[in-house]
PDB file of C-alpha atoms in Angstrom:
ATOM      1  CA  MET A  12      20.361  15.231 201.760  1.00  0.00           C
ATOM      2  CA  GLY A  13      18.058  13.811 199.089  1.00  0.00           C
ATOM      3  CA  LYS A  14      18.618  10.214 200.125  1.00  0.00           C
ATOM      4  CA  TYR A  15      17.813  11.053 203.752  1.00  0.00           C
ATOM      5  CA  LYS A  16      14.583  12.784 202.729  1.00  0.00           C
ATOM      6  CA  GLU A  17      13.600   9.729 200.716  1.00  0.00           C
ATOM      7  CA  ALA A  18      14.535   7.445 203.613  1.00  0.00           C
ATOM      8  CA  GLU A  19      12.495   9.569 206.012  1.00  0.00           C
ATOM      9  CA  GLU A  20       9.427   9.399 203.773  1.00  0.00           C
ATOM     10  CA  GLN A  21       9.750   5.640 203.327  1.00  0.00           C
ATOM     11  CA  LEU A  22      10.185   5.060 207.049  1.00  0.00           C
ATOM     12  CA  GLU A  23       7.148   7.204 207.825  1.00  0.00           C
ATOM     13  CA  ARG A  24       5.078   5.010 205.507  1.00  0.00           C
ATOM     14  CA  VAL A  25       6.459   1.835 207.069  1.00  0.00           C
ATOM     15  CA  LEU A  26       5.737   3.173 210.553  1.00  0.00           C
ATOM     16  CA  MET A  27       2.125   3.951 209.663  1.00  0.00           C
ATOM     17  CA  ILE A  28       1.644   0.395 208.389  1.00  0.00           C
ATOM     18  CA  GLN A  29       3.298  -1.091 211.473  1.00  0.00           C
ATOM     19  CA  MET A  30       1.103   0.994 213.764  1.00  0.00           C
ATOM     20  CA  THR A  31      -1.899  -0.587 212.057  1.00  0.00           C
ATOM     21  CA  ILE A  32      -0.614  -4.155 211.964  1.00  0.00           C
ATOM     22  CA  TYR A  33       1.116  -4.216 215.336  1.00  0.00           C
ATOM     23  CA  CYS A  34       0.965  -1.518 218.001  1.00  0.00           C
ATOM     24  CA  PRO A  35       3.212   1.384 219.101  1.00  0.00           C
ATOM     25  CA  SER A  36       4.990  -0.803 221.654  1.00  0.00           C
ATOM     26  CA  HIS A  37       5.844  -3.645 219.264  1.00  0.00           C
ATOM     27  CA  HIS A  38       9.561  -4.370 218.835  1.00  0.00           C
ATOM     28  CA  ASN A  39       9.436  -3.766 215.062  1.00  0.00           C
ATOM     29  CA  THR A  40       7.621  -0.457 215.537  1.00  0.00           C
ATOM     30  CA  ILE A  41      10.204   0.767 218.042  1.00  0.00           C
ATOM     31  CA  TYR A  42      13.030  -0.209 215.682  1.00  0.00           C
ATOM     32  CA  THR A  43      11.443   1.728 212.804  1.00  0.00           C
ATOM     33  CA  MET A  44      10.937   4.753 215.052  1.00  0.00           C
ATOM     34  CA  ARG A  45      14.643   4.713 215.878  1.00  0.00           C
ATOM     35  CA  LEU A  46      15.577   4.542 212.191  1.00  0.00           C
ATOM     36  CA  LEU A  47      13.148   7.370 211.445  1.00  0.00           C
ATOM     37  CA  ALA A  48      14.689   9.523 214.178  1.00  0.00           C
ATOM     38  CA  SER A  49      18.140   8.940 212.662  1.00  0.00           C
ATOM     39  CA  ALA A  50      16.925   9.849 209.164  1.00  0.00           C
ATOM     40  CA  ILE A  51      15.290  13.040 210.440  1.00  0.00           C
ATOM     41  CA  SER A  52      18.410  14.024 212.397  1.00  0.00           C
ATOM     42  CA  ALA A  53      20.644  13.317 209.390  1.00  0.00           C
ATOM     43  CA  ARG A  54      18.861  16.191 207.639  1.00  0.00           C
ATOM     44  CA  GLY A  55      19.751  18.530 210.500  1.00  0.00           C
ATOM     45  CA  ARG A  56      16.265  18.448 212.015  1.00  0.00           C
ATOM     46  CA  TYR A  57      17.560  17.514 215.439  1.00  0.00           C
ATOM     47  CA  SER A  58      14.585  18.773 217.426  1.00  0.00           C
ATOM     48  CA  ASN A  59      12.142  16.620 215.457  1.00  0.00           C
ATOM     49  CA  GLY A  60      14.542  13.688 215.462  1.00  0.00           C
ATOM     50  CA  GLY A  61      14.980  13.996 219.217  1.00  0.00           C
ATOM     51  CA  LYS A  62      11.228  13.965 219.764  1.00  0.00           C
ATOM     52  CA  VAL A  63      10.809  10.719 217.817  1.00  0.00           C
ATOM     53  CA  ASN A  64      13.848   9.232 219.547  1.00  0.00           C
ATOM     54  CA  LYS A  65      12.480  10.062 223.001  1.00  0.00           C
ATOM     55  CA  GLU A  66       9.229   8.313 222.124  1.00  0.00           C
ATOM     56  CA  ALA A  67      11.170   5.282 220.922  1.00  0.00           C
ATOM     57  CA  LEU A  68      13.317   5.259 224.079  1.00  0.00           C
ATOM     58  CA  THR A  69      10.273   5.445 226.377  1.00  0.00           C
ATOM     59  CA  LEU A  70       8.707   2.482 224.592  1.00  0.00           C
ATOM     60  CA  ALA A  71      11.976   0.535 224.426  1.00  0.00           C
ATOM     61  CA  LYS A  72      12.574   0.885 228.168  1.00  0.00           C
ATOM     62  CA  ARG A  73       9.058  -0.300 228.950  1.00  0.00           C
ATOM     63  CA  VAL A  74       8.930  -3.171 226.470  1.00  0.00           C
ATOM     64  CA  LEU A  75      12.540  -4.331 226.138  1.00  0.00           C
ATOM     65  CA  GLY A  76      14.122  -3.291 229.427  1.00  0.00           C
ATOM     66  CA  ASP A  77      17.073  -1.036 230.244  1.00  0.00           C
ATOM     67  CA  GLY A  78      19.745  -3.531 229.258  1.00  0.00           C
ATOM     68  CA  HIS A  79      18.379  -4.550 225.860  1.00  0.00           C
ATOM     69  CA  PRO A  80      20.781  -3.702 222.984  1.00  0.00           C
ATOM     70  CA  ASP A  81      18.075  -1.818 221.050  1.00  0.00           C
ATOM     71  CA  ASN A  82      17.273   0.288 224.108  1.00  0.00           C
ATOM     72  CA  LEU A  83      20.952   1.097 224.611  1.00  0.00           C
ATOM     73  CA  THR A  84      21.371   2.045 220.949  1.00  0.00           C
ATOM     74  CA  THR A  85      18.286   4.270 221.126  1.00  0.00           C
ATOM     75  CA  LYS A  86      19.658   5.923 224.258  1.00  0.00           C
ATOM     76  CA  SER A  87      23.009   6.523 222.547  1.00  0.00           C
ATOM     77  CA  ASP A  88      21.278   8.043 219.514  1.00  0.00           C
ATOM     78  CA  LEU A  89      19.260  10.365 221.751  1.00  0.00           C
ATOM     79  CA  ALA A  90      22.353  11.424 223.695  1.00  0.00           C
ATOM     80  CA  SER A  91      24.031  12.358 220.406  1.00  0.00           C
ATOM     81  CA  ILE A  92      21.003  14.358 219.227  1.00  0.00           C
ATOM     82  CA  LEU A  93      20.728  16.205 222.547  1.00  0.00           C
ATOM     83  CA  GLY A  94      24.396  17.128 222.287  1.00  0.00           C
ATOM     84  CA  LYS A  95      23.788  18.645 218.857  1.00  0.00           C
ATOM     85  CA  LEU A  96      20.826  20.579 220.301  1.00  0.00           C
ATOM     86  CA  GLY A  97      23.081  21.985 223.013  1.00  0.00           C
ATOM     87  CA  ASP A  98      21.418  20.073 225.856  1.00  0.00           C
ATOM     88  CA  PHE A  99      24.783  18.923 227.155  1.00  0.00           C
ATOM     89  CA  ALA A 100      23.629  18.151 230.698  1.00  0.00           C
ATOM     90  CA  GLU A 101      21.016  15.622 229.568  1.00  0.00           C
ATOM     91  CA  SER A 102      23.392  14.275 226.934  1.00  0.00           C
ATOM     92  CA  GLU A 103      26.034  13.783 229.635  1.00  0.00           C
ATOM     93  CA  SER A 104      23.518  11.978 231.863  1.00  0.00           C
ATOM     94  CA  LEU A 105      22.625   9.490 229.129  1.00  0.00           C
ATOM     95  CA  HIS A 106      26.270   8.909 228.169  1.00  0.00           C
ATOM     96  CA  ARG A 107      27.110   8.349 231.848  1.00  0.00           C
ATOM     97  CA  GLN A 108      24.358   5.701 232.088  1.00  0.00           C
ATOM     98  CA  LEU A 109      25.610   3.974 228.952  1.00  0.00           C
ATOM     99  CA  LEU A 110      29.219   3.926 230.134  1.00  0.00           C
ATOM    100  CA  ALA A 111      28.206   2.525 233.532  1.00  0.00           C
ATOM    101  CA  HIS A 112      26.197  -0.245 231.873  1.00  0.00           C
ATOM    102  CA  TYR A 113      28.894  -1.248 229.383  1.00  0.00           C
ATOM    103  CA  GLN A 114      31.582  -1.254 232.068  1.00  0.00           C
ATOM    104  CA  GLU A 115      29.478  -3.711 234.068  1.00  0.00           C
ATOM    105  CA  VAL A 116      28.988  -6.020 231.096  1.00  0.00           C
ATOM    106  CA  PHE A 117      32.271  -5.798 229.166  1.00  0.00           C
ATOM    107  CA  SER A 118      35.973  -5.449 229.902  1.00  0.00           C
ATOM    108  CA  ASN A 119      37.523  -2.012 229.450  1.00  0.00           C
ATOM    109  CA  ASP A 120      39.216  -2.870 226.150  1.00  0.00           C
ATOM    110  CA  LYS A 121      35.985  -3.774 224.347  1.00  0.00           C
ATOM    111  CA  PRO A 122      34.865  -1.387 221.561  1.00  0.00           C
ATOM    112  CA  LYS A 123      31.515  -0.611 223.229  1.00  0.00           C
ATOM    113  CA  VAL A 124      33.260   0.535 226.407  1.00  0.00           C
ATOM    114  CA  ILE A 125      35.845   2.524 224.469  1.00  0.00           C
ATOM    115  CA  ILE A 126      33.178   4.293 222.410  1.00  0.00           C
ATOM    116  CA  ALA A 127      30.967   4.952 225.457  1.00  0.00           C
ATOM    117  CA  ARG A 128      33.950   6.383 227.347  1.00  0.00           C
ATOM    118  CA  LEU A 129      34.840   8.574 224.386  1.00  0.00           C
ATOM    119  CA  ASN A 130      31.294   9.909 224.030  1.00  0.00           C
ATOM    120  CA  PHE A 131      31.043  10.624 227.747  1.00  0.00           C
ATOM    121  CA  GLY A 132      34.352  12.471 227.680  1.00  0.00           C
ATOM    122  CA  VAL A 133      33.132  14.596 224.774  1.00  0.00           C
ATOM    123  CA  ALA A 134      29.930  15.425 226.683  1.00  0.00           C
ATOM    124  CA  LEU A 135      32.003  16.592 229.648  1.00  0.00           C
ATOM    125  CA  GLU A 136      34.369  18.602 227.460  1.00  0.00           C
ATOM    126  CA  LYS A 137      31.482  20.343 225.676  1.00  0.00           C
ATOM    127  CA  GLN A 138      30.359  21.770 229.006  1.00  0.00           C
ATOM    128  CA  GLY A 139      33.833  22.902 229.974  1.00  0.00           C
ATOM    129  CA  LYS A 140      33.513  20.937 233.199  1.00  0.00           C
ATOM    130  CA  PHE A 141      35.451  18.183 234.902  1.00  0.00           C
ATOM    131  CA  LEU A 142      38.362  18.761 232.561  1.00  0.00           C
ATOM    132  CA  GLN A 143      40.594  16.341 234.415  1.00  0.00           C
ATOM    133  CA  GLU A 144      37.945  13.602 234.272  1.00  0.00           C
ATOM    134  CA  ALA A 145      37.298  14.352 230.612  1.00  0.00           C
ATOM    135  CA  LYS A 146      41.020  14.221 229.905  1.00  0.00           C
ATOM    136  CA  GLN A 147      41.394  10.853 231.630  1.00  0.00           C
ATOM    137  CA  LEU A 148      38.430   9.439 229.718  1.00  0.00           C
ATOM    138  CA  GLN A 149      39.770  10.668 226.396  1.00  0.00           C
ATOM    139  CA  GLU A 150      43.217   9.256 227.141  1.00  0.00           C
ATOM    140  CA  LYS A 151      41.691   5.860 227.970  1.00  0.00           C
ATOM    141  CA  SER A 152      39.609   5.977 224.795  1.00  0.00           C
ATOM    142  CA  PHE A 153      42.647   6.991 222.783  1.00  0.00           C
ATOM    143  CA  ASN A 154      44.784   4.162 224.180  1.00  0.00           C
ATOM    144  CA  GLY A 155      42.005   1.622 223.764  1.00  0.00           C
ATOM    145  CA  ARG A 156      41.186   2.548 220.198  1.00  0.00           C
ATOM    146  CA  GLU A 157      44.839   2.715 219.185  1.00  0.00           C
ATOM    147  CA  GLU A 158      45.392  -0.788 220.558  1.00  0.00           C
ATOM    148  CA  VAL A 159      42.188  -2.341 219.157  1.00  0.00           C
ATOM    149  CA  LEU A 160      41.794  -0.487 215.850  1.00  0.00           C
ATOM    150  CA  GLY A 161      45.278   0.767 214.970  1.00  0.00           C
ATOM    151  CA  MET A 162      46.723   4.270 214.692  1.00  0.00           C
ATOM    152  CA  LYS A 163      45.301   5.078 211.247  1.00  0.00           C
ATOM    153  CA  HIS A 164      41.694   4.050 211.856  1.00  0.00           C
ATOM    154  CA  PRO A 165      39.228   6.993 211.648  1.00  0.00           C
ATOM    155  CA  ASP A 166      37.908   6.227 215.148  1.00  0.00           C
ATOM    156  CA  THR A 167      41.438   6.370 216.570  1.00  0.00           C
ATOM    157  CA  LEU A 168      42.063   9.638 214.744  1.00  0.00           C
ATOM    158  CA  THR A 169      38.818  11.002 216.173  1.00  0.00           C
ATOM    159  CA  SER A 170      40.120  10.094 219.628  1.00  0.00           C
ATOM    160  CA  TYR A 171      43.286  12.115 218.868  1.00  0.00           C
ATOM    161  CA  PHE A 172      41.041  15.046 217.960  1.00  0.00           C
ATOM    162  CA  ASN A 173      38.887  14.748 221.082  1.00  0.00           C
ATOM    163  CA  LEU A 174      41.880  14.501 223.401  1.00  0.00           C
ATOM    164  CA  ALA A 175      43.408  17.512 221.638  1.00  0.00           C
ATOM    165  CA  GLN A 176      40.269  19.524 222.410  1.00  0.00           C
ATOM    166  CA  VAL A 177      40.526  18.744 226.120  1.00  0.00           C
ATOM    167  CA  LEU A 178      44.225  19.675 226.176  1.00  0.00           C
ATOM    168  CA  HIS A 179      43.379  22.837 224.228  1.00  0.00           C
ATOM    169  CA  ALA A 180      40.825  23.776 226.900  1.00  0.00           C
ATOM    170  CA  GLU A 181      43.513  23.202 229.549  1.00  0.00           C
ATOM    171  CA  GLN A 182      45.762  25.603 227.583  1.00  0.00           C
ATOM    172  CA  GLN A 183      48.304  22.873 226.869  1.00  0.00           C
ATOM    173  CA  TYR A 184      48.646  24.381 223.430  1.00  0.00           C
ATOM    174  CA  ASP A 185      51.768  22.675 222.104  1.00  0.00           C
ATOM    175  CA  THR A 186      50.573  19.164 222.934  1.00  0.00           C
ATOM    176  CA  ALA A 187      47.073  19.927 221.678  1.00  0.00           C
ATOM    177  CA  LEU A 188      48.439  21.243 218.385  1.00  0.00           C
ATOM    178  CA  GLU A 189      50.561  18.135 217.887  1.00  0.00           C
ATOM    179  CA  LEU A 190      47.464  15.950 218.312  1.00  0.00           C
ATOM    180  CA  TYR A 191      45.361  18.176 216.038  1.00  0.00           C
ATOM    181  CA  ARG A 192      48.002  17.848 213.327  1.00  0.00           C
ATOM    182  CA  ARG A 193      48.289  14.091 213.750  1.00  0.00           C
ATOM    183  CA  ALA A 194      44.514  13.690 213.646  1.00  0.00           C
ATOM    184  CA  LEU A 195      44.043  15.989 210.670  1.00  0.00           C
ATOM    185  CA  ASP A 196      46.793  14.333 208.653  1.00  0.00           C
ATOM    186  CA  GLY A 197      45.017  10.992 208.940  1.00  0.00           C
ATOM    187  CA  LEU A 198      41.434  12.258 208.725  1.00  0.00           C
ATOM    188  CA  GLU A 199      42.108  14.077 205.451  1.00  0.00           C
ATOM    189  CA  ARG A 200      43.018  10.685 203.958  1.00  0.00           C
ATOM    190  CA  ASN A 201      40.185   8.748 205.598  1.00  0.00           C
ATOM    191  CA  PRO A 202      37.304   9.623 205.778  1.00  0.00           C
ATOM    192  CA  GLY A 203      38.337  12.644 203.658  1.00  0.00           C
ATOM    193  CA  VAL A 204      38.624  16.436 203.642  1.00  0.00           C
ATOM    194  CA  GLY A 205      34.868  17.009 203.479  1.00  0.00           C
ATOM    195  CA  ASN A 206      33.993  14.906 206.505  1.00  0.00           C
ATOM    196  CA  PRO A 207      32.491  16.932 209.412  1.00  0.00           C
ATOM    197  CA  VAL A 208      35.085  15.653 211.898  1.00  0.00           C
ATOM    198  CA  THR A 209      37.916  16.530 209.507  1.00  0.00           C
ATOM    199  CA  ILE A 210      36.490  20.019 209.011  1.00  0.00           C
ATOM    200  CA  ALA A 211      36.046  20.523 212.769  1.00  0.00           C
ATOM    201  CA  CYS A 212      39.626  19.400 213.399  1.00  0.00           C
ATOM    202  CA  ARG A 213      40.961  21.817 210.792  1.00  0.00           C
ATOM    203  CA  GLU A 214      38.896  24.657 212.286  1.00  0.00           C
ATOM    204  CA  LYS A 215      40.435  23.986 215.693  1.00  0.00           C
ATOM    205  CA  LYS A 216      44.002  23.534 214.453  1.00  0.00           C
ATOM    206  CA  VAL A 217      44.401  26.676 212.347  1.00  0.00           C
ATOM    207  CA  PRO A 218      43.467  29.254 215.040  1.00  0.00           C
ATOM    208  CA  LEU A 219      45.638  27.438 217.580  1.00  0.00           C
ATOM    209  CA  GLU A 220      48.607  27.605 215.200  1.00  0.00           C
ATOM    210  CA  GLN A 221      48.007  31.340 214.884  1.00  0.00           C
ATOM    211  CA  THR A 222      47.786  31.716 218.668  1.00  0.00           C
ATOM    212  CA  ILE A 223      51.058  29.875 219.234  1.00  0.00           C
ATOM    213  CA  HIS A 224      52.761  31.794 216.423  1.00  0.00           C
ATOM    214  CA  GLY A 225      51.559  35.078 217.928  1.00  0.00           C
ATOM    215  CA  GLN A 226      52.925  34.139 221.335  1.00  0.00           C
ATOM    216  CA  SER A 227      56.315  33.181 219.908  1.00  0.00           C
ATOM    217  CA  SER A 228      56.495  36.433 217.921  1.00  0.00           C
ATOM    218  CA  ALA A 229      55.653  38.638 220.896  1.00  0.00           C
TER     219      ALA A 229
END
């Protein structure tokens, strides 16, 4: 956390200087605001990070346009922060916009489309809605990442985990558990046992194992 606090303080100083030299709507200022929002959010201060990110997104849309890469990245960052704040509906809306844009620009096997599809599927799953749509999105993301990145890549393993969560919600327990185990086995190696995704996967897998064991013992 110390490095993020230091980064936040440095970025705040840079932003103050840029506000003086340039203006709030300058490209460099918007970029620094986005970095500052990320540094704030990395310390768990999602509400504050979201506020800065919204300001950056408003400026980016006005100055750079909807399709500019920096605007899209800022929108993706904000969608992630809103998800952590529990504002799943707004997070879903932003992820839906991003997916629609990337699908217009790139083919379906490109990493940006795969990641956007994955994030949108997660946003749907978090709300417990459109399970079939979420499942289809996660399966497409899973297949795309496996083909592009390989089975052992952390992003592919994260796709295993996300698809497992959708299947878990559909009460397809055996299949979900198999995917949890496959994901956890790889995630514990890379990025490691202390990674938040690895921890979340373990916390999903263990209770499901107990549920299945209880059903088989009954």
